Short mmCIF file of C-alpha atoms and ligand atoms in Angstrom, two decimals:
data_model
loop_
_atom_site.label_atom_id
_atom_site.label_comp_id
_atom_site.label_asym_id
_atom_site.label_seq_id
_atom_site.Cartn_x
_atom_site.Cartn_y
_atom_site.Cartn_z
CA UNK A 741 -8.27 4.89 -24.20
CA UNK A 742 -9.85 7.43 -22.10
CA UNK A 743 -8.46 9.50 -19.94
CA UNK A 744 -9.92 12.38 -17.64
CA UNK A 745 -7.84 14.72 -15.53
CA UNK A 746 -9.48 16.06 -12.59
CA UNK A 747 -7.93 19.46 -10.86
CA UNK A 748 -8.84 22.21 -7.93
CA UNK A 749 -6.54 25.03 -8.94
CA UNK A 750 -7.67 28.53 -6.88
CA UNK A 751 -4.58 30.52 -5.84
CA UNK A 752 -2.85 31.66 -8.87
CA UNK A 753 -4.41 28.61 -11.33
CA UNK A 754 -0.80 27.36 -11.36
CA UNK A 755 -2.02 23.61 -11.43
CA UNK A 756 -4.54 24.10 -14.50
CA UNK A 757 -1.83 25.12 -16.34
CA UNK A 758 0.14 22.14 -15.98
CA UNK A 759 -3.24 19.99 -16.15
CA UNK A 760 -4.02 21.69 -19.60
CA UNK A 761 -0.34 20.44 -20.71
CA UNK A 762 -1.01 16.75 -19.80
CA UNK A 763 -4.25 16.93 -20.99
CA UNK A 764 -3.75 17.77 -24.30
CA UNK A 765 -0.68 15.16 -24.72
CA UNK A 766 -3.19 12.45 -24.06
CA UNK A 767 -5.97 13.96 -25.32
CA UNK A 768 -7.85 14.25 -22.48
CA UNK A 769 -11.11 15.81 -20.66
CA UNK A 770 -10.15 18.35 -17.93
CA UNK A 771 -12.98 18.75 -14.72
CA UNK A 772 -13.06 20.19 -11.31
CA UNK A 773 -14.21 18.12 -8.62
CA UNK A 774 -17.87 19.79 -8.57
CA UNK A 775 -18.37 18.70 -12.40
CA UNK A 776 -17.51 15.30 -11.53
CA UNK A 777 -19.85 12.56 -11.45
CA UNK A 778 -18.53 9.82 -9.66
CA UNK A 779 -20.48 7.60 -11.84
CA UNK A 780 -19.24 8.90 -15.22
CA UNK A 781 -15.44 7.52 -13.25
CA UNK A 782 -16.25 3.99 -14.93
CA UNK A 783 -16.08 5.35 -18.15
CA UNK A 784 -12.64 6.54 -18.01
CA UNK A 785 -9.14 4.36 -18.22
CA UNK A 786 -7.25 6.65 -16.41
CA UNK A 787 -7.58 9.32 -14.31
CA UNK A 788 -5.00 12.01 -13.00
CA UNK A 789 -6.21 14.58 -9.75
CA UNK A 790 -4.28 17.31 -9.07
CA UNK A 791 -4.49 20.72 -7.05
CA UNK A 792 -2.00 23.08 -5.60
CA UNK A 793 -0.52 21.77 -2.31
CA UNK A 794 -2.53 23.10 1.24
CA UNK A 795 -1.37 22.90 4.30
CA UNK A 796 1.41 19.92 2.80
CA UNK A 797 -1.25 18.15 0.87
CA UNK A 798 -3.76 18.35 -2.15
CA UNK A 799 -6.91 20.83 -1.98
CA UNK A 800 -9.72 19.00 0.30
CA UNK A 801 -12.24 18.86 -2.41
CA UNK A 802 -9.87 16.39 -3.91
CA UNK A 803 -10.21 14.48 -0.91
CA UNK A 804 -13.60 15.00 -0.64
CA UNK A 805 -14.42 13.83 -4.25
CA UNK A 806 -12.37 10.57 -3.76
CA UNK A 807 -14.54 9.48 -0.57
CA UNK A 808 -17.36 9.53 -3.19
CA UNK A 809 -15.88 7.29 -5.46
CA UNK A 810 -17.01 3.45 -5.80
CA UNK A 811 -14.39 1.11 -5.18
CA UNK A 812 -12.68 -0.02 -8.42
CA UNK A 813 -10.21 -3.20 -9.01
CA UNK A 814 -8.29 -2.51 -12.25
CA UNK A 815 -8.47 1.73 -12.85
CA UNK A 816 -5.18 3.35 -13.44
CA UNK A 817 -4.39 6.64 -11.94
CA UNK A 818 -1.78 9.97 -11.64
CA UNK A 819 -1.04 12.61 -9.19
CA UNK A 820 0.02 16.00 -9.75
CA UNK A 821 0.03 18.69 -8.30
CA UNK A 822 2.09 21.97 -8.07
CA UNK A 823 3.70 24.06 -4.66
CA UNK A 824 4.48 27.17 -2.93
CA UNK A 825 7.52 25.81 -1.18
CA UNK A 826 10.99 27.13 -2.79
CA UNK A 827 11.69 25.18 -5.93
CA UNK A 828 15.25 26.30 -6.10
CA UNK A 829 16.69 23.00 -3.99
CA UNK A 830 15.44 20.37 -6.48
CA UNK A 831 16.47 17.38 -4.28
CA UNK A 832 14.29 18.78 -1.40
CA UNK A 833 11.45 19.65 -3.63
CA UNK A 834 11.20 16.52 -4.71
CA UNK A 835 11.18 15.00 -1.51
CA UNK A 836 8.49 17.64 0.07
CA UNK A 837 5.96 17.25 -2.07
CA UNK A 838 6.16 13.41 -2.42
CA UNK A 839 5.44 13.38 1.16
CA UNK A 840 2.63 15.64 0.46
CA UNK A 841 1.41 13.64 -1.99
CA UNK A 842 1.17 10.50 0.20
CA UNK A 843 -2.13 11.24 1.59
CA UNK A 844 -4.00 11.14 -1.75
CA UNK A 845 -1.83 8.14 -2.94
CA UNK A 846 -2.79 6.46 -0.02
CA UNK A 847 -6.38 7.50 -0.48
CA UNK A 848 -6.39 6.42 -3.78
CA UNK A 849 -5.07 3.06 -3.38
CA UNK A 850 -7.44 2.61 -0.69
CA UNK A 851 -10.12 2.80 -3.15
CA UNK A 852 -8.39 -0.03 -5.73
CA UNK A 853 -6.59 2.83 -7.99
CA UNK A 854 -3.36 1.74 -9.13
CA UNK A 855 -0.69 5.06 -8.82
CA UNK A 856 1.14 4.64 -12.35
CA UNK A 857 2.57 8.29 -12.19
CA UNK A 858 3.58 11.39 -9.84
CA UNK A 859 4.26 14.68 -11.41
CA UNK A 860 4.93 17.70 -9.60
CA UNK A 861 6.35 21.15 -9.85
CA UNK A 862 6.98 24.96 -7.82
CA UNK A 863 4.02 27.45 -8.47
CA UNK A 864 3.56 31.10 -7.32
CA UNK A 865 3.17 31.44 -3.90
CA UNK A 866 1.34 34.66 -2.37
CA UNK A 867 -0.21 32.87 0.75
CA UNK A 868 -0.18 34.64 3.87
CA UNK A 869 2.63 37.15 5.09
CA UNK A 870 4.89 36.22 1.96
CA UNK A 871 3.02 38.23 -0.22
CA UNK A 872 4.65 41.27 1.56
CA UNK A 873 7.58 40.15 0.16
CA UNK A 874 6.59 39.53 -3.45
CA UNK A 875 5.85 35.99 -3.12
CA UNK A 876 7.50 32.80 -3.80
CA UNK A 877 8.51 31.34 -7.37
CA UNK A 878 7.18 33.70 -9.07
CA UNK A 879 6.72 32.87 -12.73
CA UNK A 880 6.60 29.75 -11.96
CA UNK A 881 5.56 27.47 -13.53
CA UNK A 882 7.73 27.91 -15.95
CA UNK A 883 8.54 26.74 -19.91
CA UNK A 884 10.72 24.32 -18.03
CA UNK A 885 8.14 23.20 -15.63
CA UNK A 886 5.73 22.71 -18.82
CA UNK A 887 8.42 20.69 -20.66
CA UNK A 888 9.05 18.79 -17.74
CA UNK A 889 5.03 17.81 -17.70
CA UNK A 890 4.86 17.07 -21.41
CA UNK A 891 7.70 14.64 -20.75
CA UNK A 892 5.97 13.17 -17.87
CA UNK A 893 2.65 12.64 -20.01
CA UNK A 894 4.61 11.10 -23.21
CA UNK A 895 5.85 8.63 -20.41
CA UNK A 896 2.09 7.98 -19.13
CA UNK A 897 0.86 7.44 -22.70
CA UNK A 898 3.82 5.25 -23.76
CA UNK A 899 2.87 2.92 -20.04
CA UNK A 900 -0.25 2.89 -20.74
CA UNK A 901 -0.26 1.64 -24.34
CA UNK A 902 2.30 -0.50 -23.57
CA UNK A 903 -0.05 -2.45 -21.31
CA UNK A 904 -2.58 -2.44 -23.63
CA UNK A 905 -0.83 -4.36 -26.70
C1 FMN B 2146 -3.91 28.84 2.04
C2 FMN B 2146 -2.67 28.33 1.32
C3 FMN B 2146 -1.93 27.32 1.90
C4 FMN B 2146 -0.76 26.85 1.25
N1 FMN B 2146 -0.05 25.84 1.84
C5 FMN B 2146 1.09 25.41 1.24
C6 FMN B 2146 1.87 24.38 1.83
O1 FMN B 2146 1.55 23.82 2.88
N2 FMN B 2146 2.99 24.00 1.18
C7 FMN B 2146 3.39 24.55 -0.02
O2 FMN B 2146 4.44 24.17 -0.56
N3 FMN B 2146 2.66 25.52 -0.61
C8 FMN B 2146 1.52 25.96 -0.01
N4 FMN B 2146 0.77 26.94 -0.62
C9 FMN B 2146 1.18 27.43 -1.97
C10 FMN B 2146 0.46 26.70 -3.10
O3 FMN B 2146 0.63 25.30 -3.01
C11 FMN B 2146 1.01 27.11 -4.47
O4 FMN B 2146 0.93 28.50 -4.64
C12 FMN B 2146 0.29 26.37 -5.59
O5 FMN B 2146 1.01 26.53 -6.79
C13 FMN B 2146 -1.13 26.88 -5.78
O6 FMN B 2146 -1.72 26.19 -6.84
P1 FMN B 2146 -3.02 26.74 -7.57
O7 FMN B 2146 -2.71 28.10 -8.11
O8 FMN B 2146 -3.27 25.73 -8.63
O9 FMN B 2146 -4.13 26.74 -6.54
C14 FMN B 2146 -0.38 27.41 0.00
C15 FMN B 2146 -1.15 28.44 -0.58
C16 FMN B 2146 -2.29 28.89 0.06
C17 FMN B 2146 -3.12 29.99 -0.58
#
């Protein structure tokens, strides 16, 4: 099986460091969007994008690098991705960024990827006039954010072997 996660991490690299976690559970290629080829997407099983959230949704060149992709009937996909908004009320974290995250699932599905997995956790925040005030989750993400996304990439390998026997 193989698998290729694709990230745009550029405020504090919080989000490569919880792609680098997933990838190496399922032994997987990391890229940013520029080193994609779209062509090179056939190869691939399954494919996870992720970024820090923007404006309450992924980085553009996410965006940017789906809208070059062929459209495909049976290819698996993830989303992850990790945010400045306070992660200390876990019920509304959870249900901010899985309304940021609609945009790319929609996307996504749009092209004929099928969404087997969401993943998503707080990162340091310094953006704008909160940096004056030492920034949001800082040290975040944490050991428990990293546990959290080797749990949630055990789950995608066990899913996807699973369909495959
Ligand atoms: C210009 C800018 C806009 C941001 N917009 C949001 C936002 O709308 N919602 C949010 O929760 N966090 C927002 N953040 C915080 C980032 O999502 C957060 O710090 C994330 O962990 C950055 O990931 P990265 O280091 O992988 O780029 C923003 C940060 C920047 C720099």
């Amino acid at each position: 099986m193989k698998i290729l996660v694709i990230v745009k991490s550029i405020h504090h690299q919080n989000t490569v460091k919880i792609a680098k976690v997933i990838a190496d559970v399922l032994n997987a290629e990391i890229k940013t969007p520029r080193e994609v080829n779209p062509e090179e997407l056939k190869n691939f099983d399954l494919i996870g994008f992720g970024s820090g959230i923007y404006s309450d949704t992924h980085h553009k060149a996410i965006f940017n690098l789906v809208d070059t992709l062929p459209q495909v009937t049976t290819k698996k996909a993830f989303i992850f991705s990790t945010s400045g908004s306070p992660g200390r009320f876990a019920e509304e974290f959870r249900n901010y960024t899985s309304k940021c995250h609609i945009p790319l699932k929609e996307k996504l599905q749009s092209h004929g990827y099928k969404i087997i997995g969401e993943f998503s956790c707080p990162g340091f925040n310094t953006n704008s006039f909160i940096k004056f005030f030492g920034g949001l989750n800082r040290g975040r993400p944490n050991a428990e954010d990293f546990k959290r996304a080797k749990e949630f990439a055990l789950n995608l390998k066990q899913e996807s072997f699973e369909e495959v026997k």
